[in-house]
Short mmCIF file of C-alpha atoms and ligand atoms in Angstrom, two decimals:
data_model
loop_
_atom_site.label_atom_id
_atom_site.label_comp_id
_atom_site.label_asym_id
_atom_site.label_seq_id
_atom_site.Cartn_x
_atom_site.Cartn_y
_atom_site.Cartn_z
CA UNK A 1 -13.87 -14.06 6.93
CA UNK A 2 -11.35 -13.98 10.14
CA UNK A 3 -7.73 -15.18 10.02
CA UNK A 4 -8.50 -18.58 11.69
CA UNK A 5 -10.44 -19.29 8.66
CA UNK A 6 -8.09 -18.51 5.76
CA UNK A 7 -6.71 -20.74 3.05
CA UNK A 8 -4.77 -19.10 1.17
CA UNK A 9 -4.07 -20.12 -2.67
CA UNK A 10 -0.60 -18.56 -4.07
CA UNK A 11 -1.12 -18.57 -8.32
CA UNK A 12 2.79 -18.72 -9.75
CA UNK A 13 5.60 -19.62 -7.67
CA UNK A 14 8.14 -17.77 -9.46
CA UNK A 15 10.42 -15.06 -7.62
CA UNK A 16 7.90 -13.39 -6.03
CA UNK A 17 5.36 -15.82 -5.43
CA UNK A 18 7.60 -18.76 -3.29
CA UNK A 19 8.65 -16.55 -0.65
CA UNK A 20 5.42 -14.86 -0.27
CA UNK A 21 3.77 -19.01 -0.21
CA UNK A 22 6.90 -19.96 2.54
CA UNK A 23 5.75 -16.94 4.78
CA UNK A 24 1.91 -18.13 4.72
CA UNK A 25 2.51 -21.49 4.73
CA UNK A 26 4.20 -20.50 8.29
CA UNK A 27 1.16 -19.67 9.78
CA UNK A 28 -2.02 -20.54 7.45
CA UNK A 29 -3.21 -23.50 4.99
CA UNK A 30 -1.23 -22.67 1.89
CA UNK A 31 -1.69 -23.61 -1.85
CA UNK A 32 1.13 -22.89 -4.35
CA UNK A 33 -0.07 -23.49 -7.53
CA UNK A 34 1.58 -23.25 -10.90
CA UNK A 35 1.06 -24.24 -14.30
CA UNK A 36 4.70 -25.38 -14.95
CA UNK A 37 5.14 -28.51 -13.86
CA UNK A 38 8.71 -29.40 -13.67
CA UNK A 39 8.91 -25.80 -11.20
CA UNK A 40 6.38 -27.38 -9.28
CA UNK A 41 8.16 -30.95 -9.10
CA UNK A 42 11.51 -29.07 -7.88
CA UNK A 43 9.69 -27.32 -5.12
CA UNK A 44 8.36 -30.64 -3.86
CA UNK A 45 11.89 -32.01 -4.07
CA UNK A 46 12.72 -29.10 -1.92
CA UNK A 47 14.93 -27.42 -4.25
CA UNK A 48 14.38 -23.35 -5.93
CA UNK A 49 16.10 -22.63 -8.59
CA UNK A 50 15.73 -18.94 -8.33
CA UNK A 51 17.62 -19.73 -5.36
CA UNK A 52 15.26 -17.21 -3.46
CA UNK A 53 14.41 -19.77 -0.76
CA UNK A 54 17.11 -22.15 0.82
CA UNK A 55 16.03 -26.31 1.36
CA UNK A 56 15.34 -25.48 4.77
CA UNK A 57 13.46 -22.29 4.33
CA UNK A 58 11.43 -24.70 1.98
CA UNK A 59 10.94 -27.28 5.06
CA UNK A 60 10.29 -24.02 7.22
CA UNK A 61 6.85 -23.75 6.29
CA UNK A 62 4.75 -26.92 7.10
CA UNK A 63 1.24 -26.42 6.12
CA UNK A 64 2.64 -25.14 2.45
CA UNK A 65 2.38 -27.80 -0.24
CA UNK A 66 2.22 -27.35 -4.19
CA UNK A 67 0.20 -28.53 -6.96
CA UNK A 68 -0.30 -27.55 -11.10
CA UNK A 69 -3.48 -29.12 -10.55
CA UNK A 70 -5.88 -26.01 -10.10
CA UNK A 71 -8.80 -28.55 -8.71
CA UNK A 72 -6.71 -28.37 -5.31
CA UNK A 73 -7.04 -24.86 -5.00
CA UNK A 74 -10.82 -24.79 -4.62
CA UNK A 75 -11.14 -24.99 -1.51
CA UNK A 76 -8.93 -21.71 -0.91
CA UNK A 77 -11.05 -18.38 0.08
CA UNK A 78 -7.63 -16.31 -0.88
CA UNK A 79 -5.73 -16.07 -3.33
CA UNK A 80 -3.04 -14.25 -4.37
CA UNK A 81 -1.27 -13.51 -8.10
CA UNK A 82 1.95 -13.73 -8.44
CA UNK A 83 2.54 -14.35 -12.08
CA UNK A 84 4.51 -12.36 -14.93
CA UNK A 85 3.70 -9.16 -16.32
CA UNK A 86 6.23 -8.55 -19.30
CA UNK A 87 5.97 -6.63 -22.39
CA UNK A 88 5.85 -7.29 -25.88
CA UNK A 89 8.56 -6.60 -28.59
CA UNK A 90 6.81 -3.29 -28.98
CA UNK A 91 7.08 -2.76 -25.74
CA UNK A 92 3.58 -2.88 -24.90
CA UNK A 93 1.86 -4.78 -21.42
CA UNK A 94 1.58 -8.21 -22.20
CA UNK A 95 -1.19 -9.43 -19.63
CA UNK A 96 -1.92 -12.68 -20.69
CA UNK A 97 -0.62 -14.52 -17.90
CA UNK A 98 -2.67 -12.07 -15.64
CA UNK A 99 -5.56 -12.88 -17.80
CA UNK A 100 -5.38 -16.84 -17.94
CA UNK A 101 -4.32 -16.37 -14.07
CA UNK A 102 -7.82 -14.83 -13.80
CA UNK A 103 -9.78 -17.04 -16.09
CA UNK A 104 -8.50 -20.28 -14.15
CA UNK A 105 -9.89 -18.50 -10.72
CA UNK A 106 -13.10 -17.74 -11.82
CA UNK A 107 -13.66 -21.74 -12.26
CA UNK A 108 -12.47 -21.90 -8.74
CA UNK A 109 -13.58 -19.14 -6.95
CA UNK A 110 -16.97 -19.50 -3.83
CA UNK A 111 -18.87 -16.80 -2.82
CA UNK A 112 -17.43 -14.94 -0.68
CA UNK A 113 -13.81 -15.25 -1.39
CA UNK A 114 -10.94 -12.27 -1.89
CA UNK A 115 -8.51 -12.26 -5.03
CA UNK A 116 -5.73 -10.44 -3.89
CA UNK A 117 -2.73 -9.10 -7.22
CA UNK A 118 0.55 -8.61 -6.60
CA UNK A 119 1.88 -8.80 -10.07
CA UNK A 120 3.28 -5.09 -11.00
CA UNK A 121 0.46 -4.01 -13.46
CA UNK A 122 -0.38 -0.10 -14.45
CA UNK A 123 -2.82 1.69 -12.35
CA UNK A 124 -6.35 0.41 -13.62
CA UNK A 125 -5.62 -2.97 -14.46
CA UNK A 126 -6.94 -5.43 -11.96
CA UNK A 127 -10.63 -3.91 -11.75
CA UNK A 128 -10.48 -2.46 -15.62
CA UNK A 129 -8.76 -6.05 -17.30
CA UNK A 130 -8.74 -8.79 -14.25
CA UNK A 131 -12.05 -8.15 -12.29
CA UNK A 132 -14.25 -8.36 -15.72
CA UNK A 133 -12.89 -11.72 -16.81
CA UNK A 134 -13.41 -13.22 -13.20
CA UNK A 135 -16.87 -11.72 -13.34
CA UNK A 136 -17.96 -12.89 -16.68
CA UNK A 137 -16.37 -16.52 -16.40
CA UNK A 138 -17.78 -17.26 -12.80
CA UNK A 139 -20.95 -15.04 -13.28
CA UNK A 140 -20.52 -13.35 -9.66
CA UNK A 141 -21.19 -10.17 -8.91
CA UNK A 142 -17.67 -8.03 -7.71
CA UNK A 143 -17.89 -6.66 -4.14
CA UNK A 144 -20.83 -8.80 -3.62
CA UNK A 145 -20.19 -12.33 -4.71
CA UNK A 146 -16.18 -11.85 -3.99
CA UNK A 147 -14.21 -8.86 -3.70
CA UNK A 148 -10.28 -8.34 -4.29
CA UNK A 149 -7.15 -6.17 -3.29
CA UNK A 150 -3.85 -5.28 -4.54
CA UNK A 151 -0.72 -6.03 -2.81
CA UNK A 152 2.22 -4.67 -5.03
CA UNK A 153 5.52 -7.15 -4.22
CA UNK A 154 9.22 -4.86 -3.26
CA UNK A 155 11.01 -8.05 -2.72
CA UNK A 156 14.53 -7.52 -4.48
CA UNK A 157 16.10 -11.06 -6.03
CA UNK A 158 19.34 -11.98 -4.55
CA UNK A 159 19.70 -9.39 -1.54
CA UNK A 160 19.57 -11.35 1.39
CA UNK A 161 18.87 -8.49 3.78
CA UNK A 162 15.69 -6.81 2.26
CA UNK A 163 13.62 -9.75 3.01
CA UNK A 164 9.86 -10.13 2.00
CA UNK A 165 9.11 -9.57 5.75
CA UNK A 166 11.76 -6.86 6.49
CA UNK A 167 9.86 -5.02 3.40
CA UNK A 168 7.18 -3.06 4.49
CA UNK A 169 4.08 -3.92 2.13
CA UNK A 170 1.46 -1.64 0.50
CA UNK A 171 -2.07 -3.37 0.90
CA UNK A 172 -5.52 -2.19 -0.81
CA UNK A 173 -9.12 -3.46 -1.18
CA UNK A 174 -12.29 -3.18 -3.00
CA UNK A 175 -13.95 -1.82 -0.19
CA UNK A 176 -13.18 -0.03 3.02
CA UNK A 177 -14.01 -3.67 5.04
CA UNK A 178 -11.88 -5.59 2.56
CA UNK A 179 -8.72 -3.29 2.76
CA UNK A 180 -8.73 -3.76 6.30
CA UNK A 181 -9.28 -7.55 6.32
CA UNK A 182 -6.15 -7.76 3.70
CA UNK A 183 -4.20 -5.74 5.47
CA UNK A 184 -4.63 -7.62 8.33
CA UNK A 185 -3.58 -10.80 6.50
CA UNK A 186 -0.24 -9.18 5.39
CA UNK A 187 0.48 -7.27 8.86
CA UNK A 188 0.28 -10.99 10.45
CA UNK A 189 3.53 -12.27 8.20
CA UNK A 190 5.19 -8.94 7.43
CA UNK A 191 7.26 -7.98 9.98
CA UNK A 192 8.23 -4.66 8.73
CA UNK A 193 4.29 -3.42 8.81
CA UNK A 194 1.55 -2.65 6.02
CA UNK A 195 0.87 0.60 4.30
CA UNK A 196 -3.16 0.37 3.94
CA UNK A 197 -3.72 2.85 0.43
CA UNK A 198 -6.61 4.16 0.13
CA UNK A 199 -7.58 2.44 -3.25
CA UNK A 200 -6.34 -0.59 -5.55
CA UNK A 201 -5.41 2.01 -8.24
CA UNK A 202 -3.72 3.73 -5.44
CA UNK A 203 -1.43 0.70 -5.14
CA UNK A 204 -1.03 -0.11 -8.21
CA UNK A 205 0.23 3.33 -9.13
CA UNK A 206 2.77 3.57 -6.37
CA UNK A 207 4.56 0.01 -7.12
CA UNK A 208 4.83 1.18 -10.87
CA UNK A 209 6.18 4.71 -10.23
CA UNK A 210 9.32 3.00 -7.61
CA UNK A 211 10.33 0.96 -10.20
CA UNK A 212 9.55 4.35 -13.11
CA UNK A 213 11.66 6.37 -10.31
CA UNK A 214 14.82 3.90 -9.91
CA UNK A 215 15.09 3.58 -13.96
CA UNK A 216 15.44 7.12 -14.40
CA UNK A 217 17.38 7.67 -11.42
CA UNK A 218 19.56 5.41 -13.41
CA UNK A 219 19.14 6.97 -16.86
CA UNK A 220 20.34 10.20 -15.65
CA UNK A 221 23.71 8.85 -13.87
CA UNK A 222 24.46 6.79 -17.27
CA UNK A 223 24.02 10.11 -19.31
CA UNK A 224 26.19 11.60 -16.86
CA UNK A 225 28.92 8.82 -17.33
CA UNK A 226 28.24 9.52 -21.00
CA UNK A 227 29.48 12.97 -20.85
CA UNK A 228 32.04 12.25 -18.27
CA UNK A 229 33.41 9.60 -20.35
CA UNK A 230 34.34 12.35 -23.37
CA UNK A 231 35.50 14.84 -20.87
CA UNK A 232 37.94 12.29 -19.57
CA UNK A 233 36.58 11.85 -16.05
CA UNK A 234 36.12 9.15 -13.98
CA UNK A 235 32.32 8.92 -13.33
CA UNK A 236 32.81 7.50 -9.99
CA UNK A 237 34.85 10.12 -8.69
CA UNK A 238 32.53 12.53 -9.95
CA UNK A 239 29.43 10.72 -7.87
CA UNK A 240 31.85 9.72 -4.78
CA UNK A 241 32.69 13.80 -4.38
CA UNK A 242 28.96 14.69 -5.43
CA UNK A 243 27.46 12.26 -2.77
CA UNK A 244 29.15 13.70 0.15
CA UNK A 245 26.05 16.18 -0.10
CA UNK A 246 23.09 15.14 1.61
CA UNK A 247 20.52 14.60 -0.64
CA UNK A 248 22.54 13.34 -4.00
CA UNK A 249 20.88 10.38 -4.39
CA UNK A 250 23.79 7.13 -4.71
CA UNK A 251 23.22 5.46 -8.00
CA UNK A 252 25.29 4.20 -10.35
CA UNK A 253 25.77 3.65 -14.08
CA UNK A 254 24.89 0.60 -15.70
CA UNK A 255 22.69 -1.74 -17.72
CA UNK A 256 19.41 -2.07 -16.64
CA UNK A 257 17.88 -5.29 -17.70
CA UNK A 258 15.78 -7.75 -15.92
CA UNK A 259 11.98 -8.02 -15.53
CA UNK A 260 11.12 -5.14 -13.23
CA UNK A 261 13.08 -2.25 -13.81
CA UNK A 262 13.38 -1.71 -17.93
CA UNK A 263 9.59 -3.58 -17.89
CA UNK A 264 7.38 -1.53 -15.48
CA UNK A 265 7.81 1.70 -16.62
CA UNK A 266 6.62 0.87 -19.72
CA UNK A 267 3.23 -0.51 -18.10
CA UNK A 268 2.92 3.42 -17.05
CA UNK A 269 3.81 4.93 -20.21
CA UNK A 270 1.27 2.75 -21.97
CA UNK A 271 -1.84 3.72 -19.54
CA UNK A 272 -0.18 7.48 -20.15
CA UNK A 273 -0.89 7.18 -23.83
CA UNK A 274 -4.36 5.87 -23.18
CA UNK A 275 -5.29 8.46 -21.27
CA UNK A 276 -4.12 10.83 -24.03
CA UNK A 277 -0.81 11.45 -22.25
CA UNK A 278 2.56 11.34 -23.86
CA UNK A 279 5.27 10.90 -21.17
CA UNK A 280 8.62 12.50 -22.22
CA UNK A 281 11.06 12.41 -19.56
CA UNK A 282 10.45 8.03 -18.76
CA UNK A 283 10.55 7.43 -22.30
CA UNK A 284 13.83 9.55 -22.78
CA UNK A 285 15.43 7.65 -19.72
CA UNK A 286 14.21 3.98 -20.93
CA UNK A 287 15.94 4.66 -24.34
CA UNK A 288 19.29 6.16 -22.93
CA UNK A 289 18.92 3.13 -20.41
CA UNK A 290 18.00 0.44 -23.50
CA UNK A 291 20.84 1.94 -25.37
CA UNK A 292 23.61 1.29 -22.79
CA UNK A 293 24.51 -2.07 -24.40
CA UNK A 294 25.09 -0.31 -27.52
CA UNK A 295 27.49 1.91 -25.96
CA UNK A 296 29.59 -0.35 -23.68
CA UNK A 297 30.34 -2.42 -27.13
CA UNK A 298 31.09 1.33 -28.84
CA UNK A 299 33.47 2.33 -25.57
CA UNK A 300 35.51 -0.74 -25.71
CA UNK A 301 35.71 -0.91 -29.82
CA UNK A 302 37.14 2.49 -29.61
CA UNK A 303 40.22 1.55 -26.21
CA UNK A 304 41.29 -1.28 -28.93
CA UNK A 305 41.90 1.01 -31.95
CA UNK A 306 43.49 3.30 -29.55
CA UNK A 307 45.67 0.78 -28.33
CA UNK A 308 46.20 -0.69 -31.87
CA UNK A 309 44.87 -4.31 -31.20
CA UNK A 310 43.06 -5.66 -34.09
CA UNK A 311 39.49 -5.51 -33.64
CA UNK A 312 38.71 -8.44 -36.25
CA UNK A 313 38.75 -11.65 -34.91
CA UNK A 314 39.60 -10.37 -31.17
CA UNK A 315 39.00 -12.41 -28.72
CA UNK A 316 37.01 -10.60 -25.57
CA UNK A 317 36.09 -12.24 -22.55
CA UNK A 318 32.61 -11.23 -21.24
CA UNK A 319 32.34 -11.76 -17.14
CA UNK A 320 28.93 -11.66 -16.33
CA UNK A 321 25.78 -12.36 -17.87
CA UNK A 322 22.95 -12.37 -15.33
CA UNK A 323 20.66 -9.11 -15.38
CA UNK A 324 22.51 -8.23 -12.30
CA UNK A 325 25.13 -9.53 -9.36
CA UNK A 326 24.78 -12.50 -7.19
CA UNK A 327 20.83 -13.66 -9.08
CA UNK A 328 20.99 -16.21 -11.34
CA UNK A 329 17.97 -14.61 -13.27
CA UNK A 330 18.91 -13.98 -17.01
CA UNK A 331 15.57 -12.73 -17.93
CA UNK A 332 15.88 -9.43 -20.20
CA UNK A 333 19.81 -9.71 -19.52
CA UNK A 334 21.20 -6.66 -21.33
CA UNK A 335 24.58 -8.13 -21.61
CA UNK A 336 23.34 -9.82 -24.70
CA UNK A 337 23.21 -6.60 -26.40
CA UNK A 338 27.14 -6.15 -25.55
CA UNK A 339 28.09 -10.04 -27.03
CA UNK A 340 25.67 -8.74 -30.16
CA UNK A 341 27.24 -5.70 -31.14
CA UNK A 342 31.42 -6.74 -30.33
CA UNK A 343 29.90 -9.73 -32.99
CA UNK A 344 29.21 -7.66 -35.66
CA UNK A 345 32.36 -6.52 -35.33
CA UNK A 346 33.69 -9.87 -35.91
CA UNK A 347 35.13 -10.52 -32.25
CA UNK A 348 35.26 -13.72 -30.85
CA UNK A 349 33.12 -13.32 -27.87
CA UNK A 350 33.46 -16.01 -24.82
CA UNK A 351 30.89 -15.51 -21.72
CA UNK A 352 31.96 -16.77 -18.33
CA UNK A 353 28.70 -16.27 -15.61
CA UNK A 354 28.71 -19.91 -13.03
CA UNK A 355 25.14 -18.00 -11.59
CA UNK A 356 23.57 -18.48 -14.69
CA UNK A 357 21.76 -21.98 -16.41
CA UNK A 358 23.84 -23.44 -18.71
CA UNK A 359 20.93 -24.30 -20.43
CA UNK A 360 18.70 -21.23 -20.26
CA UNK A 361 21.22 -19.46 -21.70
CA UNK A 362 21.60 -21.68 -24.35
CA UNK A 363 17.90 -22.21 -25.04
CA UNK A 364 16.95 -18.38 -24.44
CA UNK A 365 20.22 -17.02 -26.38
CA UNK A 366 21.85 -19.05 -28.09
CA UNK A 367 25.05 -18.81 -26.35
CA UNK A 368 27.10 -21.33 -24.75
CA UNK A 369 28.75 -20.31 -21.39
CA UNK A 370 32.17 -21.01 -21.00
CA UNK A 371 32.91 -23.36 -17.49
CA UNK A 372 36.51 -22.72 -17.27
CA UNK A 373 38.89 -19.32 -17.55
CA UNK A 374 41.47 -19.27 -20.01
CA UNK A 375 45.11 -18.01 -19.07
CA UNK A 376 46.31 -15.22 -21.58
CA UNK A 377 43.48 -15.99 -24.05
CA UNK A 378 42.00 -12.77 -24.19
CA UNK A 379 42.28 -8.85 -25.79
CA UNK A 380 39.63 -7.29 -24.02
CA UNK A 381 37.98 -8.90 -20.81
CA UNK A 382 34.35 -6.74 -19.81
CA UNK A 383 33.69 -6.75 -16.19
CA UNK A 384 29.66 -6.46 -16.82
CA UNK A 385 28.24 -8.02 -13.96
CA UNK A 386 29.25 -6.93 -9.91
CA UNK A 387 28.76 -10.45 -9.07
CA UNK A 388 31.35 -11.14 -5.90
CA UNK A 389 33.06 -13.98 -7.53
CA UNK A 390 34.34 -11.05 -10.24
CA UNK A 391 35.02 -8.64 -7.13
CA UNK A 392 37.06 -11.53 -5.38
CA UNK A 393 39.12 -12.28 -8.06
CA UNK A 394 41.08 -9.11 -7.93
CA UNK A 395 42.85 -7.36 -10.52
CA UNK A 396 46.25 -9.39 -10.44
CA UNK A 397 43.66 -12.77 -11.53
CA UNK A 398 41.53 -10.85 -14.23
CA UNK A 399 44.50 -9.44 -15.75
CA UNK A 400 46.12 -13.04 -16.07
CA UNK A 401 43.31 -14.25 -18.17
CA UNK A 402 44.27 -11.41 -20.72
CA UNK A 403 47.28 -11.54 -23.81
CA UNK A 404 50.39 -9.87 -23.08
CA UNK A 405 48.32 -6.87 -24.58
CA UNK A 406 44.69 -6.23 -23.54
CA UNK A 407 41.95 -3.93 -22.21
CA UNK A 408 39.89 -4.76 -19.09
CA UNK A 409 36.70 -2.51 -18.90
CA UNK A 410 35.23 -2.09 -15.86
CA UNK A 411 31.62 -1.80 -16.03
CA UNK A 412 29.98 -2.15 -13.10
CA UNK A 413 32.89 -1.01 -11.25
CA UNK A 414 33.91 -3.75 -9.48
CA UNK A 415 37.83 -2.63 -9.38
CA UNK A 416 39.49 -0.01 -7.47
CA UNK A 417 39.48 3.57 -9.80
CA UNK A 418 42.53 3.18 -11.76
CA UNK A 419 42.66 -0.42 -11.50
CA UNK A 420 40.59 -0.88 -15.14
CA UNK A 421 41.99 0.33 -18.88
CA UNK A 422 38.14 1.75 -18.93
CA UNK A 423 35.25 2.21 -16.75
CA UNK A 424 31.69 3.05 -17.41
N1 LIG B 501 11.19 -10.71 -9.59
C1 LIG B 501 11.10 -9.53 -8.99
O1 LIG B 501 12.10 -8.97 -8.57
C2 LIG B 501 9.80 -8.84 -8.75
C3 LIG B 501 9.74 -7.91 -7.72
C4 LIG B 501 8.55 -7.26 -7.50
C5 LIG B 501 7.47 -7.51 -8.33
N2 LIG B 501 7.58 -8.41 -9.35
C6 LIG B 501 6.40 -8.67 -10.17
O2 LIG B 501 5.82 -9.88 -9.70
C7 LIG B 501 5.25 -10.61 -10.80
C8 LIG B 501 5.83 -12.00 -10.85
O3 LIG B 501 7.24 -11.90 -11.09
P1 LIG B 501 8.23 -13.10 -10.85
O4 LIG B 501 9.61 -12.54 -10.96
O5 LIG B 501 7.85 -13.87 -9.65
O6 LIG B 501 7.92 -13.98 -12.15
P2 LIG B 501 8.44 -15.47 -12.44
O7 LIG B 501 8.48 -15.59 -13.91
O8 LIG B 501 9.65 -15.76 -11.62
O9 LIG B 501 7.29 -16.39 -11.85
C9 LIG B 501 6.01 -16.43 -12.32
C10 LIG B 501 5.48 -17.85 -12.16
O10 LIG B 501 4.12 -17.81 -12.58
C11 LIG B 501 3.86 -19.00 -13.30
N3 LIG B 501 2.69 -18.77 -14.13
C12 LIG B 501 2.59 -18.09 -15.29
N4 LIG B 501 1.31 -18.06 -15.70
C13 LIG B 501 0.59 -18.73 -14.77
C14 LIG B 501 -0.79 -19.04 -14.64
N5 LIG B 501 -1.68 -18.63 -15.54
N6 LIG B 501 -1.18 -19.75 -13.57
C15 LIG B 501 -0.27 -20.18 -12.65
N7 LIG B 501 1.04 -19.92 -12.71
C16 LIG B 501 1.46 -19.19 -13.76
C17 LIG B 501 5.13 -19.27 -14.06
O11 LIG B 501 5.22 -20.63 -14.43
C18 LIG B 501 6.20 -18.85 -13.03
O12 LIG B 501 6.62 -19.94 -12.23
C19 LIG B 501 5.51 -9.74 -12.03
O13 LIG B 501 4.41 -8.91 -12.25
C20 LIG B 501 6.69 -8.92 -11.64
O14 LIG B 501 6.76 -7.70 -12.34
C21 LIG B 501 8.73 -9.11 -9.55
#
């Protein structure tokens, strides 16, 4: 196959997958196909929701166009996966999107054609769980009949400077000829360059062990906060005199949530165990990280008995409730844990977040967002998303949403130290 001849099929056009068909449909015959119909409707209207692509980054890409009808991907030679990996309640990899992804390409699939992955899976999947269905469904023959790759996807929702093509991108392929041919395909879109590893498990592994790296990097500074918390010091004074040495690495405390970060590593303990391996140090960090929710609730039930405000029936304002600032994704939102736990306490818990759906939130959680802020309505208001509308606000405005009496609780530390009644 040579670039002039590609036509490329995109399968989910969630987060990762609309950029990635916007770049293509630059430069090659594009396909985006997804089995949710009303997503695929909006992207014809020229409108994302994830708000990952702008209208006109939509009209930027002219031979793009979409479809949930999987007969007009046929005549694509190749295809990419883009569609969820989560886990279960038992936190287990839940791949059956990756399998039904695969089932509906081997009924489209020609000799000859490359299935590239990009879903974050755990090293082993796509030729152990992916390749076999295609194989069996279509009845070709893998590296002979039609061959495949893994491209793992670092895009980063909401930041509007680490751009698909500003990321560089780790390619891999079922054979020494394929790996170069898909690494080709990427280096022609990605600006920042390709990283050609030397095997699919090779890339698979690395894109699960950034995300396994970040959460713990992020366990560790929230155990730090833990103990800085009971020692009365401010955590980010602590890591604002620590990181004036070279390599301290800048994170911060918080709650991790989302689909990437507090899912992947999971993918890795679960091949761990498998292979007769029980990992000790991710699993501690996912349950200090899981636990953080817990905590923040804890933290700010303890200011209010200090400060001798009634904790039944107080009224708390949570600010925030995407799984992180400036994204309206709410998927895996840890806030919910917060709202949960100040409930069982018997507060009255109002949510303000104008990122998120009305509607998802209501349908996913059961909670109805607030559209307006309330003048001295409040005992405690929680700062738990670093969205900039929160920054902007500025002290003077949070604190007029609060009684006479009341506890602001800085989170994500979007106030100046000192600013807050409590920080994380
Ligand atoms: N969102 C991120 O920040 C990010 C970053 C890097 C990697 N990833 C990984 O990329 C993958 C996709 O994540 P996402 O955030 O884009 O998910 P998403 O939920 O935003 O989008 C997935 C899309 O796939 C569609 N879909 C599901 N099953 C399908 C099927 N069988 N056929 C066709 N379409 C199907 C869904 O309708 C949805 O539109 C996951 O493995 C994720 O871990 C995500």
């Amino acid at each position: 196959m040579k670039l002039d001849d590609l036509q490329i099929g995109i399968i989910g056009l969630g987060y990762v997958g609309l950029p990635l068909a916007v770049e293509f449909g630059k430069k090659y015959s594009t396909v985006g196909f997804d089995i949710n119909e009303p997503r695929v409707q909006e992207l014809k209207s020229g409108t994302d929701s994830t708000l990952e692509c702008s209208s006109e980054e939509l009209g930027s890409a002219p031979l793009l166009t979409y479809t949930s009808n999987l007969e007009s991907i046929e005549s694509c030679n190749f295809y990419i996966v883009t569609v969820p990996t989560p886990i279960t309640d038992e936190n287990i990899p839940d791949l059956t999107p990756l399998k039904k992804a695969s089932e509906a390409l081997s009924q489209v699939i020609s000799k000859g054609d490359i299935v590239v992955f990009e879903s974050t899976v755990y090293p082993g999947a796509t030729e152990e769980v992916c390749i076999p269905i295609i194989e069996k469904n279509s009845g070709f023959i893998f590296n002979k009949d039609f061959f495949a790759g893994y491209s793992p996807e670092r895009i980063n929702p909401g930041d509007k400077v680490n751009r698909l093509t500003t990321i560089m991108k780790i390619t891999s392929g079922s054979t020494p000829e394929i790996a170069n041919f898909v690494d080709s395909v990427y280096s022609s879109v990605i600006d920042a360059g390709t990283h050609k590893a030397s095997s699919i498990k090779v890339a698979e592994a690395a894109k699960v062990i950034e995300n396994t790296q970040r959460d713990l990097n992020i366990a560790i500074i929230n155990e730090f906060a833990k103990i800085f918390n009971r020692l009365d010091i401010d955590t980010e004074e602590v890591l604002k005199a620590a990181g004036t040495k070279w390599n301290f690495l800048p994170f911060k405390p918080g709650l991790v949530g989302g689909h990437c970060i507090s899912v992947d590593p999971y993918y890795l303990t679960h091949k761990a165990q498998e292979v007769g391996y029980r990992p000790e140090v991710i699993l501690a960090g996912r349950r200090i990280n899981d636990g953080m929710g817990e905590y923040v609730a804890t933290q700010l039930v303890k200011k209010l008995a200090k400060e001798k405000i009634h904790i039944d029936e107080a009224k708390v304002l949570i600010m925030g409730f995407t799984f992180k600032g400036d994204c309206p994704d709410v998927r895996n939102t840890k806030i919910i844990d917060i709202i949960k736990e100040l409930q069982d306490f018997n507060m009255k818990v109002d949510v303000y977040d104008s990122w998120a759906s009305k509607d998802e939130v209501k349908n996913e959680y059961n909670i109805e967002l607030i559209d307006e802020l309330k003048h001295e309505e409040y005992d405690a208001i929680v700062l738990a998303v670093d969205h900039s509308e929160t920054k902007n606000m500025g002290i003077n405005r949070l604190r007029s949403l609060g009684k006479k009496q009341h506890i602001i609780y800085d989170v994500k530390h979007v106030l100046s130290i000192g600013e807050a009644d409590i920080r994380l």
